Amino acid sequence: MEKFAGKSIFRKVAIGKIFFYEKNTAVVKRTKIEDAKTELDRFEHAKETAKAQLQNLYEKALQEVGDSGAAIFEVHMMMIDDLDYNGSIQNMIESQSVNAEYAVAMTGDNFSTMFAEMDDDYMKARAADVKDISERLVSVLSGVDNDMGNLDEPVILVADDLAPSETVQMDKSKLLAFVTEHGSSNSHTAILARTMNIPAIIGVPIKKEWHGHMAIVDGYAGCVIIDPDEEEIEKAQKAVAEEEEKQKLLKALKGEKTITKDGKEIHLYANIGSVADTAAVLMNDAEGIGLFRSEFLYLESDTYPTENEQFNAYKTVAENMAGKKVIIRTLDIGADKQVDYFELDKEENPALGYRAIRICLTRQEVFKTQLRALLRASAYGNISIMFPMIIAVDEVRKIKQILKEVKDELREQGIPFKDVEIGVMIETPAAVMVSEQLAQEVDFFSIGTNDLTQYTLAIDRQNPKLDEFYDAHHPAVLKLIQMTIENGHKGGAWVGICGELGADLELTETFLRMGVDELSVSPTFVLPIRNRVRSLDLSQES
């Protein structure tokens, strides 16, 4: 038995087998082969294995996001059989007497470069597809199998680190806990752990040989126990049972109002990152969706999602919520959420760089495609649109002009839509300072406390070395939140909080006394927050 300490992200306990996840780091070496036929057979077998993997991913995506979201895997299955692509690989194996891994890697590089240099945008987008299928084939040929879709039992996921684009593709029903060596308590992986209500530990010196071993992840003690003894297992099982009992008691709050003892009622919504997360919103009895992070549609794709792909995703969520409010945040790419096909330049300080609304206002074709999809979907439910990373009133006016142009286009084409409510994220000190003026331009504010804290404290929330300096309860942050609520109300906008602080039970009373109208939290926090609100009496002195 070994015990390793780290930093806890979510206070809960999990018991299970470890799955060691590592990115495809197969080193492709050029090897001279004697039998070309044997190598060609290896390549053909790898193709069939890769297509089977893609078929599984397609079927999973079909259930979670529908036809449009699953289409990319169909494209990849077809590209694996492309005659020119296959011909190049086969010719290289036969004429140069090289191993299949090398032939696939070189062909992938050549075709990817060729597509990327074309003038046609559609063909340019195929560069990423060729790269993806080539990496998949090399993984199969090299015996590297880290496909999270192939898990046959729930596991504790151990990894060096996880990017947002990796976490969104995982089968969340098969994850018991996260353990990583790197990462921050404010990273998207940490947010995902809290969303899924599973324990997560960061800063653990991981070992590859743990793969397949039993382990306990103790989110209370902030440690991982490898090959635990009977006593530790019994203690962990008791903690799991106590947690389940607590959850049963919270479920009794389903259907109840989120209202204090003295009659102060607030709206309690949930944050989601995919269409599939809607089930968790309904299961946890949220009143609506306060933040749909639409950028995950882009992170999950190898090219720009089409208008119809986005429309189908938004429409599905709106219909599933059956008239309950669905606030969808427009594209928030950049900073820690990088997407290759956007071809963003490397920046010295990406958190302060070209991201979110700044991309949308300068790449209006991308922005208008999303706005068209959102407005079309509004005809099928109660959708509101929210814009991130606002720093000036002029930005909002530009957005409203673009939105008007899109509405005019839809009217001309006879496409139905509703006159949706619009709002902005308050996540910069600049936005707070002009919040009274901003409120006169929009219907609502949603305070993004993650970035607001980062920019107020001048601390990179992704840097684990700064965790000891990162104080989400800092008086300056709380004063800015108070100012936003007061100015929003003065200007006629309702004000909510959708950042991680919204789920901080220590601050629930503070936020209610500030006058917040809405809290939007990870689905698993809805009932604990409701329980906390219902225990408060704001007529009493705090």
Short mmCIF file of C-alpha atoms in Angstrom, two decimals, residues 257-266 512 532-539:
data_model
loop_
_atom_site.label_atom_id
_atom_site.label_comp_id
_atom_site.label_asym_id
_atom_site.label_seq_id
_atom_site.Cartn_x
_atom_site.Cartn_y
_atom_site.Cartn_z
CA LYS A 257 -38.69 26.55 -4.25
CA THR A 258 -35.29 28.15 -3.79
CA ILE A 259 -36.51 30.59 -1.18
CA THR A 260 -35.23 31.82 2.18
CA LYS A 261 -37.19 31.51 5.42
CA ASP A 262 -38.12 35.20 5.18
CA GLY A 263 -39.39 34.93 1.59
CA LYS A 264 -36.43 35.97 -0.61
CA GLU A 265 -36.61 33.80 -3.74
CA ILE A 266 -33.86 33.48 -6.33
CA LEU A 512 -28.26 36.96 -1.35
CA ARG A 532 -28.48 26.37 1.92
CA VAL A 533 -30.84 29.10 0.65
CA ARG A 534 -33.83 27.52 2.39
CA SER A 535 -31.90 27.49 5.68
CA LEU A 536 -31.31 31.26 5.64
CA ASP A 537 -33.29 34.07 7.24
CA LEU A 538 -32.10 37.36 5.78
CA SER A 539 -34.26 39.35 8.19
#
